[in-house]
PDB file of C-alpha atoms in Angstrom:
ATOM      1  CA  UNK R   6     -47.282 193.109-236.187  1.00 47.00           C
ATOM      2  CA  UNK R   7     -49.144 193.870-238.791  1.00 46.00           C
ATOM      3  CA  UNK R   8     -51.692 191.001-239.362  1.00 48.00           C
ATOM      4  CA  UNK R   9     -50.608 191.095-243.455  1.00 88.00           C
ATOM      5  CA  UNK R  10     -47.763 190.234-242.268  1.00 94.00           C
ATOM      6  CA  UNK R  11     -47.407 186.500-242.798  1.00 97.00           C
ATOM      7  CA  UNK R  12     -44.446 185.467-244.643  1.00 98.00           C
ATOM      8  CA  UNK R  13     -40.823 186.936-242.433  1.00 98.00           C
ATOM      9  CA  UNK R  14     -37.591 186.564-244.741  1.00 98.00           C
ATOM     10  CA  UNK R  15     -33.853 186.574-243.548  1.00 98.00           C
ATOM     11  CA  UNK R  16     -30.734 186.710-244.670  1.00 98.00           C
ATOM     12  CA  UNK R  17     -28.413 184.136-242.997  1.00 97.00           C
ATOM     13  CA  UNK R  18     -24.849 185.954-242.545  1.00 95.00           C
ATOM     14  CA  UNK R  19     -25.180 188.707-240.114  1.00 94.00           C
ATOM     15  CA  UNK R  20     -28.401 188.018-239.480  1.00 97.00           C
ATOM     16  CA  UNK R  21     -29.325 184.148-237.999  1.00 96.00           C
ATOM     17  CA  UNK R  22     -25.819 183.326-238.769  1.00 96.00           C
ATOM     18  CA  UNK R  23     -22.526 184.560-236.665  1.00 96.00           C
ATOM     19  CA  UNK R  24     -19.884 185.779-239.494  1.00 94.00           C
ATOM     20  CA  UNK R  25     -16.009 185.875-238.273  1.00 93.00           C
ATOM     21  CA  UNK R  26     -15.569 189.433-239.808  1.00 90.00           C
ATOM     22  CA  UNK R  27     -11.855 189.016-238.638  1.00 92.00           C
ATOM     23  CA  UNK R  28     -11.960 187.020-241.751  1.00 92.00           C
ATOM     24  CA  UNK R  29     -12.679 189.270-243.901  1.00 92.00           C
ATOM     25  CA  UNK R  30     -10.532 191.622-242.450  1.00 92.00           C
ATOM     26  CA  UNK R  31      -7.827 190.337-242.821  1.00 92.00           C
ATOM     27  CA  UNK R  32      -7.884 190.274-246.997  1.00 90.00           C
ATOM     28  CA  UNK R  33      -7.531 194.673-246.034  1.00 83.00           C
ATOM     29  CA  UNK R  34      -4.756 197.035-245.775  1.00 74.00           C
ATOM     30  CA  UNK R  35      -6.303 199.619-245.098  1.00 79.00           C
ATOM     31  CA  UNK R  36      -8.301 200.082-242.350  1.00 81.00           C
ATOM     32  CA  UNK R  37     -11.612 200.156-243.770  1.00 86.00           C
ATOM     33  CA  UNK R  38     -14.731 199.400-241.877  1.00 91.00           C
ATOM     34  CA  UNK R  39     -16.717 196.227-241.355  1.00 89.00           C
ATOM     35  CA  UNK R  40     -19.644 197.829-242.928  1.00 89.00           C
ATOM     36  CA  UNK R  41     -17.560 199.610-246.240  1.00 90.00           C
ATOM     37  CA  UNK R  42     -15.257 195.833-246.534  1.00 90.00           C
ATOM     38  CA  UNK R  43     -19.083 193.594-246.266  1.00 92.00           C
ATOM     39  CA  UNK R  44     -20.439 196.201-249.614  1.00 91.00           C
ATOM     40  CA  UNK R  45     -17.296 195.957-251.179  1.00 91.00           C
ATOM     41  CA  UNK R  46     -16.870 192.259-250.760  1.00 94.00           C
ATOM     42  CA  UNK R  47     -20.912 192.143-251.614  1.00 93.00           C
ATOM     43  CA  UNK R  48     -20.184 194.588-255.321  1.00 93.00           C
ATOM     44  CA  UNK R  49     -17.098 192.766-256.375  1.00 95.00           C
ATOM     45  CA  UNK R  50     -17.629 191.130-259.280  1.00 96.00           C
ATOM     46  CA  UNK R  51     -15.654 187.637-258.652  1.00 97.00           C
ATOM     47  CA  UNK R  52     -17.512 186.875-255.289  1.00 97.00           C
ATOM     48  CA  UNK R  53     -20.957 187.694-257.767  1.00 97.00           C
ATOM     49  CA  UNK R  54     -19.941 185.559-260.181  1.00 98.00           C
ATOM     50  CA  UNK R  55     -18.874 182.552-257.552  1.00 98.00           C
ATOM     51  CA  UNK R  56     -21.891 183.264-254.858  1.00 98.00           C
ATOM     52  CA  UNK R  57     -24.005 182.824-258.119  1.00 97.00           C
ATOM     53  CA  UNK R  58     -22.871 179.496-259.056  1.00 97.00           C
ATOM     54  CA  UNK R  59     -21.105 180.681-262.291  1.00 97.00           C
ATOM     55  CA  UNK R  60     -17.272 179.872-261.018  1.00 98.00           C
ATOM     56  CA  UNK R  61     -15.149 177.478-259.139  1.00 97.00           C
ATOM     57  CA  UNK R  62     -13.613 177.921-256.149  1.00 97.00           C
ATOM     58  CA  UNK R  63      -9.817 178.653-257.728  1.00 97.00           C
ATOM     59  CA  UNK R  64     -10.821 180.974-259.496  1.00 98.00           C
ATOM     60  CA  UNK R  65     -12.722 182.777-256.982  1.00 98.00           C
ATOM     61  CA  UNK R  66     -10.641 182.349-254.393  1.00 97.00           C
ATOM     62  CA  UNK R  67      -7.662 183.551-257.157  1.00 97.00           C
ATOM     63  CA  UNK R  68     -11.054 186.549-258.059  1.00 96.00           C
ATOM     64  CA  UNK R  69     -10.653 187.861-254.578  1.00 96.00           C
ATOM     65  CA  UNK R  70      -7.616 187.968-253.246  1.00 95.00           C
ATOM     66  CA  UNK R  71      -6.850 190.048-256.639  1.00 94.00           C
ATOM     67  CA  UNK R  72      -9.889 191.981-255.740  1.00 91.00           C
ATOM     68  CA  UNK R  73      -8.049 193.503-252.442  1.00 91.00           C
ATOM     69  CA  UNK R  74      -4.482 193.061-253.656  1.00 90.00           C
ATOM     70  CA  UNK R  75      -3.731 190.718-250.582  1.00 91.00           C
ATOM     71  CA  UNK R  76      -0.767 188.067-251.085  1.00 92.00           C
ATOM     72  CA  UNK R  77      -2.882 185.597-249.031  1.00 94.00           C
ATOM     73  CA  UNK R  78      -2.106 182.132-250.766  1.00 96.00           C
ATOM     74  CA  UNK R  79      -5.087 181.095-252.621  1.00 97.00           C
ATOM     75  CA  UNK R  80      -5.452 177.560-250.361  1.00 97.00           C
ATOM     76  CA  UNK R  81      -5.147 179.598-247.171  1.00 96.00           C
ATOM     77  CA  UNK R  82      -8.065 181.478-248.067  1.00 96.00           C
ATOM     78  CA  UNK R  83     -10.109 178.766-249.020  1.00 97.00           C
ATOM     79  CA  UNK R  84      -9.459 177.343-245.643  1.00 96.00           C
ATOM     80  CA  UNK R  85     -10.434 180.580-243.763  1.00 95.00           C
ATOM     81  CA  UNK R  86     -13.360 181.424-245.982  1.00 96.00           C
ATOM     82  CA  UNK R  87     -14.121 178.221-244.903  1.00 95.00           C
ATOM     83  CA  UNK R  88     -14.393 179.142-241.566  1.00 95.00           C
ATOM     84  CA  UNK R  89     -15.960 182.516-241.953  1.00 96.00           C
ATOM     85  CA  UNK R  90     -19.189 181.274-240.675  1.00 95.00           C
ATOM     86  CA  UNK R  91     -19.574 180.008-237.063  1.00 95.00           C
ATOM     87  CA  UNK R  92     -23.283 179.356-236.984  1.00 95.00           C
ATOM     88  CA  UNK R  93     -26.337 180.463-234.835  1.00 96.00           C
ATOM     89  CA  UNK R  94     -26.428 183.315-233.067  1.00 96.00           C
ATOM     90  CA  UNK R  95     -27.286 182.291-229.462  1.00 96.00           C
ATOM     91  CA  UNK R  96     -30.600 182.522-228.882  1.00 94.00           C
ATOM     92  CA  UNK R  97     -31.915 182.871-232.702  1.00 96.00           C
ATOM     93  CA  UNK R  98     -32.999 179.249-233.097  1.00 96.00           C
ATOM     94  CA  UNK R  99     -35.906 179.615-229.752  1.00 96.00           C
ATOM     95  CA  UNK R 100     -36.628 182.643-231.806  1.00 96.00           C
ATOM     96  CA  UNK R 101     -37.246 181.461-235.126  1.00 97.00           C
ATOM     97  CA  UNK R 102     -39.699 178.430-232.855  1.00 96.00           C
ATOM     98  CA  UNK R 103     -41.188 181.208-231.464  1.00 96.00           C
ATOM     99  CA  UNK R 104     -41.844 183.386-234.923  1.00 96.00           C
ATOM    100  CA  UNK R 105     -42.630 179.893-236.538  1.00 97.00           C
ATOM    101  CA  UNK R 106     -46.156 179.895-234.923  1.00 96.00           C
ATOM    102  CA  UNK R 107     -47.549 182.940-236.165  1.00 96.00           C
ATOM    103  CA  UNK R 108     -45.393 183.526-239.624  1.00 97.00           C
ATOM    104  CA  UNK R 109     -43.806 181.388-242.454  1.00 98.00           C
ATOM    105  CA  UNK R 110     -39.990 181.559-242.252  1.00 98.00           C
ATOM    106  CA  UNK R 111     -37.953 181.763-245.265  1.00 98.00           C
ATOM    107  CA  UNK R 112     -33.900 183.134-245.809  1.00 98.00           C
ATOM    108  CA  UNK R 113     -32.371 184.295-248.831  1.00 98.00           C
ATOM    109  CA  UNK R 114     -28.802 183.942-248.485  1.00 97.00           C
ATOM    110  CA  UNK R 115     -25.655 184.796-250.866  1.00 97.00           C
ATOM    111  CA  UNK R 116     -24.022 181.427-250.123  1.00 96.00           C
ATOM    112  CA  UNK R 117     -21.819 179.242-251.832  1.00 96.00           C
ATOM    113  CA  UNK R 118     -20.628 175.594-251.958  1.00 95.00           C
ATOM    114  CA  UNK R 119     -18.172 176.047-249.121  1.00 95.00           C
ATOM    115  CA  UNK R 120     -20.651 177.296-246.856  1.00 96.00           C
ATOM    116  CA  UNK R 121     -24.290 175.738-247.386  1.00 95.00           C
ATOM    117  CA  UNK R 122     -23.780 172.793-246.573  1.00 94.00           C
ATOM    118  CA  UNK R 123     -22.008 173.499-242.644  1.00 92.00           C
ATOM    119  CA  UNK R 124     -25.076 175.450-242.443  1.00 94.00           C
ATOM    120  CA  UNK R 125     -27.393 171.699-243.000  1.00 92.00           C
ATOM    121  CA  UNK R 126     -24.512 169.183-241.860  1.00 93.00           C
ATOM    122  CA  UNK R 127     -23.780 171.203-238.771  1.00 93.00           C
ATOM    123  CA  UNK R 128     -26.844 173.313-238.345  1.00 95.00           C
ATOM    124  CA  UNK R 129     -29.460 171.810-239.317  1.00 95.00           C
ATOM    125  CA  UNK R 130     -30.528 175.131-240.985  1.00 95.00           C
ATOM    126  CA  UNK R 131     -33.864 174.254-243.476  1.00 95.00           C
ATOM    127  CA  UNK R 132     -36.002 172.762-240.433  1.00 96.00           C
ATOM    128  CA  UNK R 133     -36.243 176.302-239.644  1.00 97.00           C
ATOM    129  CA  UNK R 134     -37.530 177.474-242.590  1.00 98.00           C
ATOM    130  CA  UNK R 135     -40.473 176.951-244.603  1.00 98.00           C
ATOM    131  CA  UNK R 136     -38.980 178.532-248.041  1.00 98.00           C
ATOM    132  CA  UNK R 137     -34.993 178.328-248.818  1.00 98.00           C
ATOM    133  CA  UNK R 138     -33.637 180.563-251.385  1.00 98.00           C
ATOM    134  CA  UNK R 139     -29.696 180.093-251.556  1.00 98.00           C
ATOM    135  CA  UNK R 140     -27.956 182.403-254.438  1.00 98.00           C
ATOM    136  CA  UNK R 141     -25.240 179.533-256.299  1.00 97.00           C
ATOM    137  CA  UNK R 142     -28.368 177.471-256.254  1.00 97.00           C
ATOM    138  CA  UNK R 143     -30.832 180.157-257.991  1.00 98.00           C
ATOM    139  CA  UNK R 144     -27.599 181.439-261.015  1.00 98.00           C
ATOM    140  CA  UNK R 145     -28.297 185.519-258.998  1.00 97.00           C
ATOM    141  CA  UNK R 146     -27.147 187.869-255.615  1.00 97.00           C
ATOM    142  CA  UNK R 147     -28.463 189.440-253.781  1.00 97.00           C
ATOM    143  CA  UNK R 148     -28.736 192.912-254.893  1.00 96.00           C
ATOM    144  CA  UNK R 149     -29.822 191.854-257.923  1.00 97.00           C
ATOM    145  CA  UNK R 150     -33.365 193.080-258.398  1.00 98.00           C
ATOM    146  CA  UNK R 151     -33.567 189.503-260.310  1.00 98.00           C
ATOM    147  CA  UNK R 152     -32.924 187.600-257.077  1.00 98.00           C
ATOM    148  CA  UNK R 153     -35.971 189.275-255.469  1.00 98.00           C
ATOM    149  CA  UNK R 154     -38.011 188.935-258.359  1.00 98.00           C
ATOM    150  CA  UNK R 155     -36.869 184.691-258.414  1.00 98.00           C
ATOM    151  CA  UNK R 156     -38.050 184.875-254.423  1.00 98.00           C
ATOM    152  CA  UNK R 157     -41.675 186.738-255.097  1.00 98.00           C
ATOM    153  CA  UNK R 158     -42.531 184.501-258.142  1.00 98.00           C
ATOM    154  CA  UNK R 159     -41.749 181.029-256.055  1.00 98.00           C
ATOM    155  CA  UNK R 160     -43.597 182.614-252.930  1.00 98.00           C
ATOM    156  CA  UNK R 161     -47.169 182.432-252.677  1.00 97.00           C
ATOM    157  CA  UNK R 162     -46.953 186.153-250.788  1.00 97.00           C
ATOM    158  CA  UNK R 163     -47.295 189.641-252.376  1.00 97.00           C
ATOM    159  CA  UNK R 164     -44.458 192.007-251.771  1.00 97.00           C
ATOM    160  CA  UNK R 165     -46.767 193.630-248.795  1.00 96.00           C
ATOM    161  CA  UNK R 166     -47.525 190.145-247.201  1.00 97.00           C
ATOM    162  CA  UNK R 167     -43.400 189.668-246.497  1.00 98.00           C
ATOM    163  CA  UNK R 168     -41.039 191.162-244.614  1.00 97.00           C
ATOM    164  CA  UNK R 169     -37.340 190.968-245.182  1.00 98.00           C
ATOM    165  CA  UNK R 170     -34.111 191.495-242.816  1.00 98.00           C
ATOM    166  CA  UNK R 171     -30.993 192.050-243.938  1.00 97.00           C
ATOM    167  CA  UNK R 172     -27.424 193.069-242.305  1.00 95.00           C
ATOM    168  CA  UNK R 173     -26.447 195.245-245.886  1.00 94.00           C
ATOM    169  CA  UNK R 174     -27.870 198.236-246.864  1.00 94.00           C
ATOM    170  CA  UNK R 175     -27.643 197.842-250.303  1.00 94.00           C
ATOM    171  CA  UNK R 176     -29.555 194.208-250.228  1.00 97.00           C
ATOM    172  CA  UNK R 177     -32.444 196.177-247.756  1.00 98.00           C
ATOM    173  CA  UNK R 178     -32.731 199.073-250.657  1.00 98.00           C
ATOM    174  CA  UNK R 179     -33.160 196.987-253.446  1.00 98.00           C
ATOM    175  CA  UNK R 180     -35.518 194.239-251.734  1.00 98.00           C
ATOM    176  CA  UNK R 181     -37.586 198.106-251.010  1.00 98.00           C
ATOM    177  CA  UNK R 182     -37.156 198.761-255.037  1.00 98.00           C
ATOM    178  CA  UNK R 183     -39.116 195.175-255.114  1.00 98.00           C
ATOM    179  CA  UNK R 184     -41.981 196.272-252.722  1.00 98.00           C
ATOM    180  CA  UNK R 185     -40.614 194.356-250.060  1.00 98.00           C
ATOM    181  CA  UNK R 186     -40.439 196.120-246.703  1.00 97.00           C
ATOM    182  CA  UNK R 187     -37.192 195.420-245.624  1.00 97.00           C
ATOM    183  CA  UNK R 188     -34.788 196.137-242.087  1.00 97.00           C
ATOM    184  CA  UNK R 189     -31.666 196.849-241.518  1.00 96.00           C
ATOM    185  CA  UNK R 190     -30.655 193.933-238.387  1.00 96.00           C
ATOM    186  CA  UNK R 191     -27.732 192.571-237.169  1.00 93.00           C
ATOM    187  CA  UNK R 192     -28.105 189.547-234.490  1.00 92.00           C
ATOM    188  CA  UNK R 193     -31.119 188.320-232.663  1.00 92.00           C
ATOM    189  CA  UNK R 194     -32.150 191.974-230.585  1.00 93.00           C
ATOM    190  CA  UNK R 195     -31.767 193.932-233.191  1.00 95.00           C
ATOM    191  CA  UNK R 196     -34.519 191.016-234.933  1.00 94.00           C
ATOM    192  CA  UNK R 197     -36.563 191.352-232.201  1.00 93.00           C
ATOM    193  CA  UNK R 198     -36.520 195.267-231.999  1.00 93.00           C
ATOM    194  CA  UNK R 199     -36.917 195.489-235.645  1.00 94.00           C
ATOM    195  CA  UNK R 200     -40.004 193.224-235.065  1.00 91.00           C
ATOM    196  CA  UNK R 201     -41.382 195.333-231.886  1.00 89.00           C
ATOM    197  CA  UNK R 202     -40.764 198.672-234.073  1.00 87.00           C
ATOM    198  CA  UNK R 203     -43.204 196.702-237.424  1.00 84.00           C
ATOM    199  CA  UNK R 204     -45.750 196.309-234.776  1.00 77.00           C
ATOM    200  CA  UNK R 205     -45.774 199.456-233.199  1.00 71.00           C
ATOM    201  CA  UNK R 206     -45.766 201.436-236.827  1.00 66.00           C
ATOM    202  CA  UNK R 207     -48.357 199.326-238.156  1.00 62.00           C
ATOM    203  CA  UNK R 208     -50.166 199.847-234.765  1.00 52.00           C
ATOM    204  CA  UNK R 209     -50.152 203.488-234.669  1.00 53.00           C
ATOM    205  CA  UNK R 210     -50.852 203.566-239.024  1.00 53.00           C
ATOM    206  CA  UNK R 211     -54.228 201.991-238.140  1.00 50.00           C
ATOM    207  CA  UNK R 212     -55.428 204.591-235.463  1.00 48.00           C
ATOM    208  CA  UNK R 213     -55.066 207.623-237.724  1.00 52.00           C
TER     209      UNK R 213
END
């Protein structure tokens, strides 16, 4: 890894926390891929409003079910949604401990009042990171430019000293526009490969 990289910034769901994609598939009756569904989810206004802390659970449920044209009952959806996050991917805790010996670690998550408390109570999430950025507490969401601007303002590092990992193309593109080097990764194996690739790329460029 390039010596200029000082902080690793992680998305949570899909990168370090496993998400049950059956939950979002249950909303869709059109056979779309998981990638397509998550991009729709990210850009759905009611989801952005909820995960930036602007509306409550009831309005969120009604809005999502309307957006996805689902006939699921709102209370059934909210119970399902709360359980979408399953916990750390196997091997992630060990990887984070290993990385923290060399780098500062942070997370930037589109989260909400149903998921984030579980992350703390059940998995002790914050214990693995030095900096914590959660959308519903910040008032903005990925891939909006303002959330990356807020993170850069809060961190004592330049964009080029940060390396960002996310499982969604839209968020990666937003990070790159903010000047932050970024990789699409899903789970710990892809994360390790990205770190190796980054190190190899930097070493090769330094020899040119």
